PDB file of C-alpha atoms in Angstrom:
ATOM      1  CA  MET A   1     -10.051   9.857  22.576  1.00 72.00           C
ATOM      2  CA  THR A   2     -12.519   7.950  19.947  1.00 82.00           C
ATOM      3  CA  ILE A   3     -11.411   4.133  19.337  1.00 91.00           C
ATOM      4  CA  ASP A   4     -11.920   1.950  16.104  1.00 96.00           C
ATOM      5  CA  TYR A   5     -10.300  -0.878  15.130  1.00 97.00           C
ATOM      6  CA  PHE A   6      -8.610  -2.416  11.739  1.00 97.00           C
ATOM      7  CA  GLY A   7      -6.619  -5.003  10.793  1.00 94.00           C
ATOM      8  CA  TYR A   8      -5.812  -7.487   9.731  1.00 96.00           C
ATOM      9  CA  LEU A   9      -1.824  -7.326  10.878  1.00 96.00           C
ATOM     10  CA  GLY A  10      -0.752 -10.317  11.966  1.00 94.00           C
ATOM     11  CA  LYS A  11       2.257  -8.645  14.465  1.00 94.00           C
ATOM     12  CA  LYS A  12       0.702  -8.755  17.951  1.00 95.00           C
ATOM     13  CA  GLU A  13       2.686  -5.525  18.965  1.00 96.00           C
ATOM     14  CA  SER A  14       1.131  -1.475  20.738  1.00 97.00           C
ATOM     15  CA  TYR A  15       2.736   1.070  19.151  1.00 98.00           C
ATOM     16  CA  ASP A  16       2.703   4.318  21.188  1.00 97.00           C
ATOM     17  CA  PHE A  17       2.900   7.621  18.936  1.00 96.00           C
ATOM     18  CA  VAL A  18       3.183  11.252  18.943  1.00 95.00           C
ATOM     19  CA  GLY A  19      -0.803  11.922  19.199  1.00 93.00           C
ATOM     20  CA  GLY A  20      -1.866   8.341  19.399  1.00 95.00           C
ATOM     21  CA  LYS A  21      -1.674   4.461  19.684  1.00 97.00           C
ATOM     22  CA  ILE A  22      -1.920   1.507  18.225  1.00 98.00           C
ATOM     23  CA  THR A  23      -2.892  -1.281  20.738  1.00 98.00           C
ATOM     24  CA  VAL A  24      -3.115  -5.484  19.973  1.00 98.00           C
ATOM     25  CA  VAL A  25      -6.876  -6.850  20.515  1.00 97.00           C
ATOM     26  CA  ASP A  26      -7.534  -9.045  23.364  1.00 96.00           C
ATOM     27  CA  ASP A  27      -8.363 -11.607  20.375  1.00 95.00           C
ATOM     28  CA  PHE A  28      -5.726 -11.097  18.520  1.00 97.00           C
ATOM     29  CA  GLU A  29      -4.859 -14.808  18.677  1.00 97.00           C
ATOM     30  CA  GLN A  30      -9.133 -15.568  17.096  1.00 96.00           C
ATOM     31  CA  GLY A  31      -8.134 -13.512  14.390  1.00 96.00           C
ATOM     32  CA  ARG A  32      -4.538 -15.354  14.423  1.00 96.00           C
ATOM     33  CA  ASN A  33      -5.587 -18.538  13.939  1.00 96.00           C
ATOM     34  CA  TRP A  34      -8.476 -17.887  11.156  1.00 96.00           C
ATOM     35  CA  ILE A  35      -5.570 -16.010   9.650  1.00 96.00           C
ATOM     36  CA  GLU A  36      -3.267 -19.073   9.228  1.00 95.00           C
ATOM     37  CA  LYS A  37      -6.318 -21.443   8.331  1.00 95.00           C
ATOM     38  CA  TYR A  38      -6.997 -19.587   5.112  1.00 95.00           C
ATOM     39  CA  THR A  39      -4.290 -18.174   3.993  1.00 95.00           C
ATOM     40  CA  ASN A  40      -3.012 -19.942   0.138  1.00 94.00           C
ATOM     41  CA  ARG A  41       0.971 -21.270   0.832  1.00 92.00           C
ATOM     42  CA  ASP A  42       1.759 -18.590  -1.356  1.00 91.00           C
ATOM     43  CA  GLY A  43       1.594 -16.318   1.631  1.00 91.00           C
ATOM     44  CA  PHE A  44      -1.880 -14.288  -0.304  1.00 93.00           C
ATOM     45  CA  LEU A  45      -5.742 -14.885   1.234  1.00 95.00           C
ATOM     46  CA  TYR A  46      -7.645 -15.189  -1.084  1.00 95.00           C
ATOM     47  CA  PRO A  47     -11.639 -13.956  -1.568  1.00 94.00           C
ATOM     48  CA  PRO A  48     -14.205 -16.963  -0.684  1.00 92.00           C
ATOM     49  CA  THR A  49     -17.202 -17.961  -2.908  1.00 92.00           C
ATOM     50  CA  GLN A  50     -20.080 -17.452  -3.194  1.00 91.00           C
ATOM     51  CA  ASN A  51     -23.513 -18.060  -4.241  1.00 91.00           C
ATOM     52  CA  THR A  52     -26.470 -16.499  -4.936  1.00 87.00           C
ATOM     53  CA  TYR A  53     -29.328 -17.353  -3.245  1.00 85.00           C
ATOM     54  CA  SER A  54     -33.622 -16.795  -3.659  1.00 84.00           C
ATOM     55  CA  SER A  55     -35.757 -17.131  -0.667  1.00 77.00           C
ATOM     56  CA  SER A  56     -39.709 -16.672  -0.392  1.00 75.00           C
ATOM     57  CA  PRO A  57     -41.449 -13.469   1.189  1.00 76.00           C
ATOM     58  CA  LEU A  58     -43.325 -16.221   2.971  1.00 69.00           C
ATOM     59  CA  THR A  59     -39.866 -18.661   4.415  1.00 70.00           C
ATOM     60  CA  PRO A  60     -37.144 -15.905   4.558  1.00 71.00           C
ATOM     61  CA  ASP A  61     -34.940 -18.400   6.339  1.00 76.00           C
ATOM     62  CA  LYS A  62     -35.404 -21.158   3.430  1.00 78.00           C
ATOM     63  CA  LYS A  63     -32.759 -20.148   0.619  1.00 82.00           C
ATOM     64  CA  GLU A  64     -31.835 -21.522  -2.451  1.00 85.00           C
ATOM     65  CA  ILE A  65     -28.824 -21.631  -4.238  1.00 89.00           C
ATOM     66  CA  ILE A  66     -29.640 -20.436  -7.774  1.00 89.00           C
ATOM     67  CA  PRO A  67     -27.694 -22.570 -10.127  1.00 90.00           C
ATOM     68  CA  LYS A  68     -24.820 -21.246 -12.286  1.00 91.00           C
ATOM     69  CA  THR A  69     -23.939 -18.782  -9.740  1.00 89.00           C
ATOM     70  CA  GLU A  70     -21.137 -19.297  -8.104  1.00 92.00           C
ATOM     71  CA  ARG A  71     -17.491 -17.638  -8.426  1.00 92.00           C
ATOM     72  CA  PRO A  72     -14.863 -15.568  -6.163  1.00 90.00           C
ATOM     73  CA  ALA A  73     -16.608 -12.423  -3.875  1.00 92.00           C
ATOM     74  CA  LEU A  74     -15.761  -9.055  -5.910  1.00 93.00           C
ATOM     75  CA  LEU A  75     -15.637  -8.047  -2.039  1.00 93.00           C
ATOM     76  CA  HIS A  76     -14.676  -9.715   1.775  1.00 93.00           C
ATOM     77  CA  SER A  77     -13.409  -9.178   5.211  1.00 93.00           C
ATOM     78  CA  LEU A  78     -10.509  -9.222   7.427  1.00 94.00           C
ATOM     79  CA  PRO A  79     -10.584 -10.156  11.144  1.00 95.00           C
ATOM     80  CA  TYR A  80      -9.198  -6.889  12.254  1.00 96.00           C
ATOM     81  CA  SER A  81      -6.600  -7.502  15.688  1.00 97.00           C
ATOM     82  CA  HIS A  82      -5.817  -3.446  16.251  1.00 98.00           C
ATOM     83  CA  SER A  83      -7.813  -0.561  17.344  1.00 98.00           C
ATOM     84  CA  ILE A  84      -6.409   2.559  17.056  1.00 97.00           C
ATOM     85  CA  GLU A  85      -7.328   6.002  19.354  1.00 96.00           C
ATOM     86  CA  ILE A  86      -6.220   9.701  18.422  1.00 93.00           C
ATOM     87  CA  SER A  87      -6.221  12.490  20.387  1.00 85.00           C
ATOM     88  CA  ASN A  88      -8.996  15.306  19.567  1.00 77.00           C
ATOM     89  CA  CYS A  89     -10.040  14.115  16.735  1.00 71.00           C
ATOM     90  CA  GLY A  90     -13.642  13.886  16.152  1.00 81.00           C
ATOM     91  CA  SER A  91     -16.280  11.122  15.442  1.00 88.00           C
ATOM     92  CA  ILE A  92     -15.041   8.029  13.886  1.00 90.00           C
ATOM     93  CA  GLU A  93     -16.264   8.782  10.798  1.00 90.00           C
ATOM     94  CA  GLU A  94     -14.209  11.374  10.472  1.00 91.00           C
ATOM     95  CA  GLN A  95     -11.284  10.046  11.432  1.00 93.00           C
ATOM     96  CA  ARG A  96     -11.305   7.403   9.395  1.00 94.00           C
ATOM     97  CA  LYS A  97     -11.184  10.500   5.874  1.00 93.00           C
ATOM     98  CA  GLY A  98      -8.675  11.719   8.024  1.00 95.00           C
ATOM     99  CA  PRO A  99      -5.913  11.182  10.435  1.00 96.00           C
ATOM    100  CA  SER A 100      -6.907   6.952  11.141  1.00 96.00           C
ATOM    101  CA  GLY A 101      -7.707   6.448   7.361  1.00 97.00           C
ATOM    102  CA  PHE A 102      -3.719   7.545   6.944  1.00 98.00           C
ATOM    103  CA  LEU A 103      -2.416   5.833  10.031  1.00 98.00           C
ATOM    104  CA  ILE A 104      -2.977   2.483   8.781  1.00 98.00           C
ATOM    105  CA  GLN A 105      -2.395   2.902   5.273  1.00 98.00           C
ATOM    106  CA  LEU A 106       1.085   4.434   6.714  1.00 98.00           C
ATOM    107  CA  LEU A 107       1.514   1.494   8.651  1.00 97.00           C
ATOM    108  CA  GLY A 108       0.508  -1.088   5.982  1.00 95.00           C
ATOM    109  CA  PHE A 109       2.952   0.120   4.280  1.00 96.00           C
ATOM    110  CA  LEU A 110       5.860   0.298   6.631  1.00 96.00           C
ATOM    111  CA  LEU A 111       4.944  -2.928   7.867  1.00 94.00           C
ATOM    112  CA  GLY A 112       4.349  -4.766   4.452  1.00 92.00           C
ATOM    113  CA  TYR A 113       0.492  -5.171   5.079  1.00 94.00           C
ATOM    114  CA  ARG A 114      -2.170  -4.133   2.789  1.00 94.00           C
ATOM    115  CA  LEU A 115      -4.716  -2.688   5.802  1.00 96.00           C
ATOM    116  CA  GLN A 116      -8.600  -1.433   6.148  1.00 96.00           C
ATOM    117  CA  PHE A 117     -10.960  -0.746   8.668  1.00 97.00           C
ATOM    118  CA  HIS A 118     -12.439  -4.071  10.628  1.00 95.00           C
ATOM    119  CA  ASP A 119     -16.326  -3.220   8.991  1.00 94.00           C
ATOM    120  CA  TRP A 120     -14.975  -1.805   5.595  1.00 95.00           C
ATOM    121  CA  TRP A 121     -14.356  -3.841   2.596  1.00 94.00           C
ATOM    122  CA  VAL A 122     -11.429  -5.213   0.497  1.00 94.00           C
ATOM    123  CA  ASP A 123     -11.530  -6.645  -2.423  1.00 93.00           C
ATOM    124  CA  GLY A 124      -9.111  -9.801  -4.846  1.00 92.00           C
ATOM    125  CA  ARG A 125      -5.929 -11.052  -2.770  1.00 93.00           C
ATOM    126  CA  VAL A 126      -4.610  -9.981   0.111  1.00 94.00           C
ATOM    127  CA  PRO A 127      -0.795 -10.412   1.235  1.00 91.00           C
ATOM    128  CA  ILE A 128      -0.633 -12.275   4.914  1.00 90.00           C
ATOM    129  CA  GLY A 129       2.788 -11.755   6.959  1.00 76.00           C
ATOM    130  CA  GLY A 130       4.795  -8.721   6.154  1.00 62.00           C
ATOM    131  CA  ARG A 131       5.347  -9.191   2.534  1.00 63.00           C
ATOM    132  CA  LYS A 132       8.738  -6.605   1.840  1.00 73.00           C
ATOM    133  CA  GLY A 133       8.149  -4.367   4.525  1.00 81.00           C
ATOM    134  CA  LEU A 134      10.316  -1.922   5.678  1.00 90.00           C
ATOM    135  CA  SER A 135      10.831  -2.439   9.584  1.00 85.00           C
ATOM    136  CA  ASP A 136      10.637  -4.550  12.403  1.00 83.00           C
ATOM    137  CA  ARG A 137      11.059  -3.539  15.143  1.00 90.00           C
ATOM    138  CA  LYS A 138       8.678  -1.413  17.463  1.00 94.00           C
ATOM    139  CA  MET A 139      11.056   1.441  18.326  1.00 94.00           C
ATOM    140  CA  THR A 140      11.643   2.058  14.825  1.00 94.00           C
ATOM    141  CA  THR A 141       7.485   1.617  13.374  1.00 95.00           C
ATOM    142  CA  GLU A 142       6.833   4.147  16.935  1.00 97.00           C
ATOM    143  CA  ASP A 143       9.428   6.172  15.997  1.00 96.00           C
ATOM    144  CA  PHE A 144       8.196   6.454  12.052  1.00 97.00           C
ATOM    145  CA  LEU A 145       4.721   7.433  12.989  1.00 97.00           C
ATOM    146  CA  SER A 146       5.917   9.769  15.430  1.00 97.00           C
ATOM    147  CA  HIS A 147       7.372  11.783  12.669  1.00 97.00           C
ATOM    148  CA  CYS A 148       5.051  10.783   9.995  1.00 98.00           C
ATOM    149  CA  PHE A 149       1.748  11.865  11.531  1.00 97.00           C
ATOM    150  CA  PRO A 150       2.792  15.889  12.798  1.00 97.00           C
ATOM    151  CA  MET A 151       4.254  16.540   8.959  1.00 97.00           C
ATOM    152  CA  TRP A 152       0.822  14.841   7.430  1.00 98.00           C
ATOM    153  CA  LYS A 153      -1.180  17.691  10.195  1.00 96.00           C
ATOM    154  CA  LYS A 154       0.276  20.740   8.449  1.00 97.00           C
ATOM    155  CA  TRP A 155      -0.625  19.314   4.972  1.00 98.00           C
ATOM    156  CA  ASN A 156      -3.841  20.386   3.383  1.00 97.00           C
ATOM    157  CA  PRO A 157      -6.979  18.901   3.553  1.00 97.00           C
ATOM    158  CA  ALA A 158      -6.331  17.900   0.030  1.00 97.00           C
ATOM    159  CA  ASP A 159      -2.290  16.913   0.251  1.00 98.00           C
ATOM    160  CA  GLN A 160      -3.417  15.184   3.423  1.00 98.00           C
ATOM    161  CA  LYS A 161      -6.674  12.803   0.684  1.00 98.00           C
ATOM    162  CA  LEU A 162      -3.846  11.656  -1.986  1.00 98.00           C
ATOM    163  CA  ILE A 163      -0.896  10.817   0.401  1.00 98.00           C
ATOM    164  CA  THR A 164      -3.083   9.027   1.624  1.00 98.00           C
ATOM    165  CA  ASN A 165      -4.450   7.625  -1.211  1.00 98.00           C
ATOM    166  CA  ILE A 166      -1.241   7.374  -2.888  1.00 98.00           C
ATOM    167  CA  LEU A 167      -0.272   4.673   0.538  1.00 98.00           C
ATOM    168  CA  PHE A 168      -3.459   2.319  -0.069  1.00 97.00           C
ATOM    169  CA  MET A 169      -3.192   1.985  -3.585  1.00 97.00           C
ATOM    170  CA  PHE A 170       0.687   1.303  -3.023  1.00 97.00           C
ATOM    171  CA  SER A 171       0.141  -1.519  -0.480  1.00 94.00           C
ATOM    172  CA  ARG A 172      -3.193  -2.553  -2.870  1.00 94.00           C
ATOM    173  CA  SER A 173      -0.810  -3.244  -6.251  1.00 93.00           C
ATOM    174  CA  VAL A 174       0.460  -6.556  -4.565  1.00 89.00           C
ATOM    175  CA  HIS A 175      -3.732  -7.747  -5.080  1.00 89.00           C
ATOM    176  CA  TYR A 176      -2.794  -8.035  -9.008  1.00 93.00           C
ATOM    177  CA  GLU A 177      -1.149 -10.630 -10.125  1.00 91.00           C
ATOM    178  CA  TRP A 178      -0.401  -9.819 -14.333  1.00 93.00           C
ATOM    179  CA  SER A 179       3.340  -7.618 -14.078  1.00 93.00           C
ATOM    180  CA  TRP A 180       1.708  -4.825 -16.465  1.00 95.00           C
ATOM    181  CA  GLU A 181      -0.841  -4.537 -14.036  1.00 96.00           C
ATOM    182  CA  ARG A 182       1.220  -4.134 -11.078  1.00 95.00           C
ATOM    183  CA  PHE A 183       3.317  -1.577 -13.393  1.00 96.00           C
ATOM    184  CA  ALA A 184       0.496   0.136 -14.577  1.00 97.00           C
ATOM    185  CA  ILE A 185      -0.423   0.765 -10.882  1.00 97.00           C
ATOM    186  CA  GLY A 186       2.878   1.618  -9.419  1.00 97.00           C
ATOM    187  CA  TYR A 187       3.118   4.335 -12.332  1.00 98.00           C
ATOM    188  CA  MET A 188       0.088   5.840 -10.544  1.00 97.00           C
ATOM    189  CA  VAL A 189       1.807   5.638  -7.610  1.00 98.00           C
ATOM    190  CA  ILE A 190       5.065   7.959  -9.267  1.00 98.00           C
ATOM    191  CA  ASP A 191       2.338   9.991 -11.078  1.00 97.00           C
ATOM    192  CA  GLY A 192       0.688  10.704  -7.589  1.00 98.00           C
ATOM    193  CA  LEU A 193       4.004  11.366  -5.633  1.00 98.00           C
ATOM    194  CA  TRP A 194       5.021  14.621  -8.332  1.00 98.00           C
ATOM    195  CA  LYS A 195       1.520  15.067  -8.068  1.00 98.00           C
ATOM    196  CA  LEU A 196       2.137  15.976  -4.423  1.00 98.00           C
ATOM    197  CA  SER A 197       5.617  17.150  -5.014  1.00 98.00           C
ATOM    198  CA  CYS A 198       5.180  19.775  -6.556  1.00 97.00           C
ATOM    199  CA  ASN A 199       2.312  21.040  -5.176  1.00 97.00           C
ATOM    200  CA  LEU A 200       4.752  20.483  -1.713  1.00 97.00           C
ATOM    201  CA  LYS A 201       6.779  22.812  -3.418  1.00 96.00           C
ATOM    202  CA  VAL A 202       9.393  19.849  -3.730  1.00 97.00           C
ATOM    203  CA  VAL A 203       9.808  19.892  -7.829  1.00 96.00           C
ATOM    204  CA  SER A 204       8.854  22.631 -10.088  1.00 91.00           C
ATOM    205  CA  GLU A 205       5.351  20.965 -12.120  1.00 87.00           C
ATOM    206  CA  HIS A 206       7.099  22.664 -15.190  1.00 89.00           C
ATOM    207  CA  CYS A 207       8.838  19.508 -16.390  1.00 92.00           C
ATOM    208  CA  PRO A 208       9.073  16.667 -19.364  1.00 93.00           C
ATOM    209  CA  HIS A 209       7.081  13.827 -18.333  1.00 93.00           C
ATOM    210  CA  LYS A 210      10.108  11.945 -18.953  1.00 93.00           C
ATOM    211  CA  ASP A 211      12.379  13.334 -16.680  1.00 96.00           C
ATOM    212  CA  ARG A 212      10.124  13.893 -13.613  1.00 97.00           C
ATOM    213  CA  ILE A 213      11.915  10.660 -11.977  1.00 98.00           C
ATOM    214  CA  GLN A 214      15.066  12.133 -12.591  1.00 97.00           C
ATOM    215  CA  LYS A 215      13.992  15.062 -11.114  1.00 97.00           C
ATOM    216  CA  MET A 216      12.072  13.240  -7.048  1.00 98.00           C
ATOM    217  CA  CYS A 217      15.608  11.711  -7.355  1.00 98.00           C
ATOM    218  CA  GLU A 218      17.614  14.829  -6.810  1.00 97.00           C
ATOM    219  CA  ALA A 219      15.317  16.760  -4.594  1.00 97.00           C
ATOM    220  CA  TYR A 220      14.983  13.480  -2.507  1.00 97.00           C
ATOM    221  CA  LYS A 221      18.931  12.803  -2.684  1.00 97.00           C
ATOM    222  CA  ILE A 222      17.704   9.376  -4.122  1.00 98.00           C
ATOM    223  CA  PRO A 223      20.723   7.327  -6.677  1.00 97.00           C
ATOM    224  CA  ILE A 224      19.919   7.811  -9.751  1.00 97.00           C
ATOM    225  CA  ASN A 225      20.281   4.744 -12.611  1.00 97.00           C
ATOM    226  CA  ASP A 226      19.835   6.433 -16.063  1.00 96.00           C
ATOM    227  CA  LEU A 227      18.734   3.226 -18.036  1.00 96.00           C
ATOM    228  CA  TYR A 228      16.845   1.674 -15.060  1.00 97.00           C
ATOM    229  CA  ILE A 229      14.542   5.538 -15.272  1.00 97.00           C
ATOM    230  CA  GLY A 230      14.554   5.224 -18.928  1.00 96.00           C
ATOM    231  CA  LYS A 231      13.033   1.926 -19.021  1.00 96.00           C
ATOM    232  CA  ILE A 232      10.380   2.299 -16.659  1.00 97.00           C
ATOM    233  CA  VAL A 233       9.751   5.818 -18.738  1.00 97.00           C
ATOM    234  CA  SER A 234       9.882   3.355 -22.007  1.00 96.00           C
ATOM    235  CA  LEU A 235       7.903   1.077 -20.542  1.00 96.00           C
ATOM    236  CA  ARG A 236       5.465   3.150 -19.279  1.00 97.00           C
ATOM    237  CA  ASN A 237       5.029   4.899 -22.300  1.00 96.00           C
ATOM    238  CA  ASP A 238       4.342   1.538 -24.421  1.00 95.00           C
ATOM    239  CA  LEU A 239       1.820   0.464 -22.251  1.00 95.00           C
ATOM    240  CA  PHE A 240      -0.606   4.255 -21.469  1.00 96.00           C
ATOM    241  CA  HIS A 241      -0.191   5.209 -25.406  1.00 96.00           C
ATOM    242  CA  GLU A 242      -0.128   1.579 -27.047  1.00 95.00           C
ATOM    243  CA  THR A 243      -1.053  -0.981 -25.194  1.00 94.00           C
ATOM    244  CA  ILE A 244       1.732  -2.648 -25.291  1.00 94.00           C
ATOM    245  CA  TRP A 245       3.813  -4.783 -23.277  1.00 93.00           C
ATOM    246  CA  ASP A 246       7.127  -5.651 -23.370  1.00 88.00           C
ATOM    247  CA  LYS A 247       6.473  -5.116 -27.162  1.00 87.00           C
ATOM    248  CA  GLY A 248       3.659  -7.519 -26.700  1.00 90.00           C
ATOM    249  CA  GLN A 249       0.227  -7.911 -25.252  1.00 90.00           C
ATOM    250  CA  PRO A 250      -1.022  -7.797 -21.802  1.00 91.00           C
ATOM    251  CA  GLY A 251      -1.312 -11.030 -20.037  1.00 84.00           C
ATOM    252  CA  SER A 252       0.630 -12.822 -22.976  1.00 78.00           C
ATOM    253  CA  SER A 253       4.373 -11.177 -22.745  1.00 67.00           C
ATOM    254  CA  GLY A 254       6.472 -10.602 -20.036  1.00 67.00           C
ATOM    255  CA  SER A 255       9.537 -11.358 -18.786  1.00 75.00           C
ATOM    256  CA  SER A 256      12.757 -11.095 -15.946  1.00 78.00           C
ATOM    257  CA  ASP A 257      13.677  -8.493 -17.146  1.00 85.00           C
ATOM    258  CA  THR A 258      10.313  -7.024 -17.505  1.00 89.00           C
ATOM    259  CA  ASP A 259       9.083  -7.894 -14.195  1.00 90.00           C
ATOM    260  CA  ARG A 260      12.385  -6.480 -12.669  1.00 92.00           C
ATOM    261  CA  HIS A 261      11.370  -3.226 -13.509  1.00 94.00           C
ATOM    262  CA  VAL A 262       8.383  -3.342 -11.672  1.00 95.00           C
ATOM    263  CA  LEU A 263       9.846  -4.073  -9.036  1.00 94.00           C
ATOM    264  CA  PHE A 264      12.345  -1.817  -9.334  1.00 96.00           C
ATOM    265  CA  LEU A 265       9.268   1.149 -10.209  1.00 97.00           C
ATOM    266  CA  ARG A 266       7.979  -0.212  -6.458  1.00 96.00           C
ATOM    267  CA  ASN A 267      11.724   0.377  -4.899  1.00 96.00           C
ATOM    268  CA  LEU A 268      11.608   3.324  -6.454  1.00 97.00           C
ATOM    269  CA  SER A 269       8.619   4.606  -4.979  1.00 97.00           C
ATOM    270  CA  THR A 270       9.154   3.399  -1.505  1.00 97.00           C
ATOM    271  CA  ARG A 271      12.025   6.274  -1.567  1.00 97.00           C
ATOM    272  CA  ILE A 272      10.012   8.824  -2.568  1.00 98.00           C
ATOM    273  CA  ILE A 273       7.443   8.477  -0.341  1.00 98.00           C
ATOM    274  CA  LEU A 274      10.998   8.115   2.236  1.00 97.00           C
ATOM    275  CA  GLY A 275      11.825  11.400   0.736  1.00 97.00           C
ATOM    276  CA  ILE A 276       8.511  13.184   0.978  1.00 98.00           C
ATOM    277  CA  PHE A 277       8.343  12.461   4.511  1.00 98.00           C
ATOM    278  CA  ASP A 278      11.467  13.837   4.676  1.00 96.00           C
ATOM    279  CA  TYR A 279      12.557  10.533   7.208  1.00 96.00           C
ATOM    280  CA  ASP A 280      16.319  11.096   8.005  1.00 92.00           C
ATOM    281  CA  THR A 281      17.589   7.594   7.277  1.00 94.00           C
ATOM    282  CA  PRO A 282      20.585   5.768   4.891  1.00 94.00           C
ATOM    283  CA  PHE A 283      17.469   3.509   3.132  1.00 95.00           C
ATOM    284  CA  ILE A 284      16.884   6.137   1.132  1.00 96.00           C
ATOM    285  CA  LYS A 285      20.625   6.589  -0.357  1.00 95.00           C
ATOM    286  CA  THR A 286      20.573   2.976  -1.403  1.00 95.00           C
ATOM    287  CA  GLU A 287      20.149   2.011  -4.598  1.00 96.00           C
ATOM    288  CA  TRP A 288      16.549   1.183  -6.157  1.00 96.00           C
ATOM    289  CA  TRP A 289      17.328  -1.028  -8.397  1.00 96.00           C
ATOM    290  CA  SER A 290      19.556  -3.509  -6.651  1.00 90.00           C
ATOM    291  CA  PHE A 291      17.677  -7.560  -5.175  1.00 86.00           C
ATOM    292  CA  SER A 292      19.651  -6.788  -1.923  1.00 83.00           C
ATOM    293  CA  SER A 293      17.724  -5.835   1.211  1.00 82.00           C
ATOM    294  CA  PHE A 294      18.557  -2.999   3.107  1.00 85.00           C
ATOM    295  CA  ILE A 295      18.818  -2.355   6.640  1.00 84.00           C
ATOM    296  CA  PHE A 296      16.284   0.453   7.207  1.00 88.00           C
ATOM    297  CA  GLU A 297      16.256   2.474  10.718  1.00 85.00           C
ATOM    298  CA  LYS A 298      16.808   6.361  10.816  1.00 82.00           C
ATOM    299  CA  LYS A 299      19.971   8.368  11.193  1.00 71.00           C
ATOM    300  CA  CYS A 300      21.661   7.821  13.911  1.00 61.00           C
TER     301      CYS A 300
END
């Protein structure tokens, strides 16, 4: 097996699952100390400030800051916390485009982290501490990975890439600070889930857009709330087709009502993802429009 590394996952736990394993690195504490030092009180790690420098070929070690070039870095890196090993999956490059890329995004979805390979970059703010993860139990995590990974391997390459991208965007959506931005990315996730559901022959692609969420709820046995589905679709149509957000301008309008629909959309996407993987949990049948917390476990 080829070993690769990723982070940052703030759980000092290793996971064994069907087809591979994820292991805590030896210098985990060093990375955690760095994360704790630079994480903001709001629970996010923000990009560092950067400057542009000038230097001469004659004195390459002597660099000077170019005035008025200070800005937040577009990209930054995270300390790695875990290694990942997968059986019979080729080179690291092949794994990253396939199974390991999928698995670290699946793990981030489950535990509430934004994860990336150790020498790849991230952009924007990164949630630290597992914000609103589904599970905190090692046994549940191992069971979930063992269930989903064999299923993913049976899909065609296009659908494999699609779900990896969906999971990536799901975790990345918290990068955005405006509610209308989080909503737009959240609906992008919904559209991706609809496409994947069509590809897997779970729903019929010949369906009006306004009915797609309801059809996915029916297919995956997710509770339906016509009022909230209608509001989500209406917000989407106004924003995507008319650049209207909550009857106003994006960035200057929005309310607690629209904020909760952003949350409901994310809750709904979570249940659809679980439904696509046919993970047998009562959590899928809980109300996605509720502010209550529901226990995520496999059905006994």
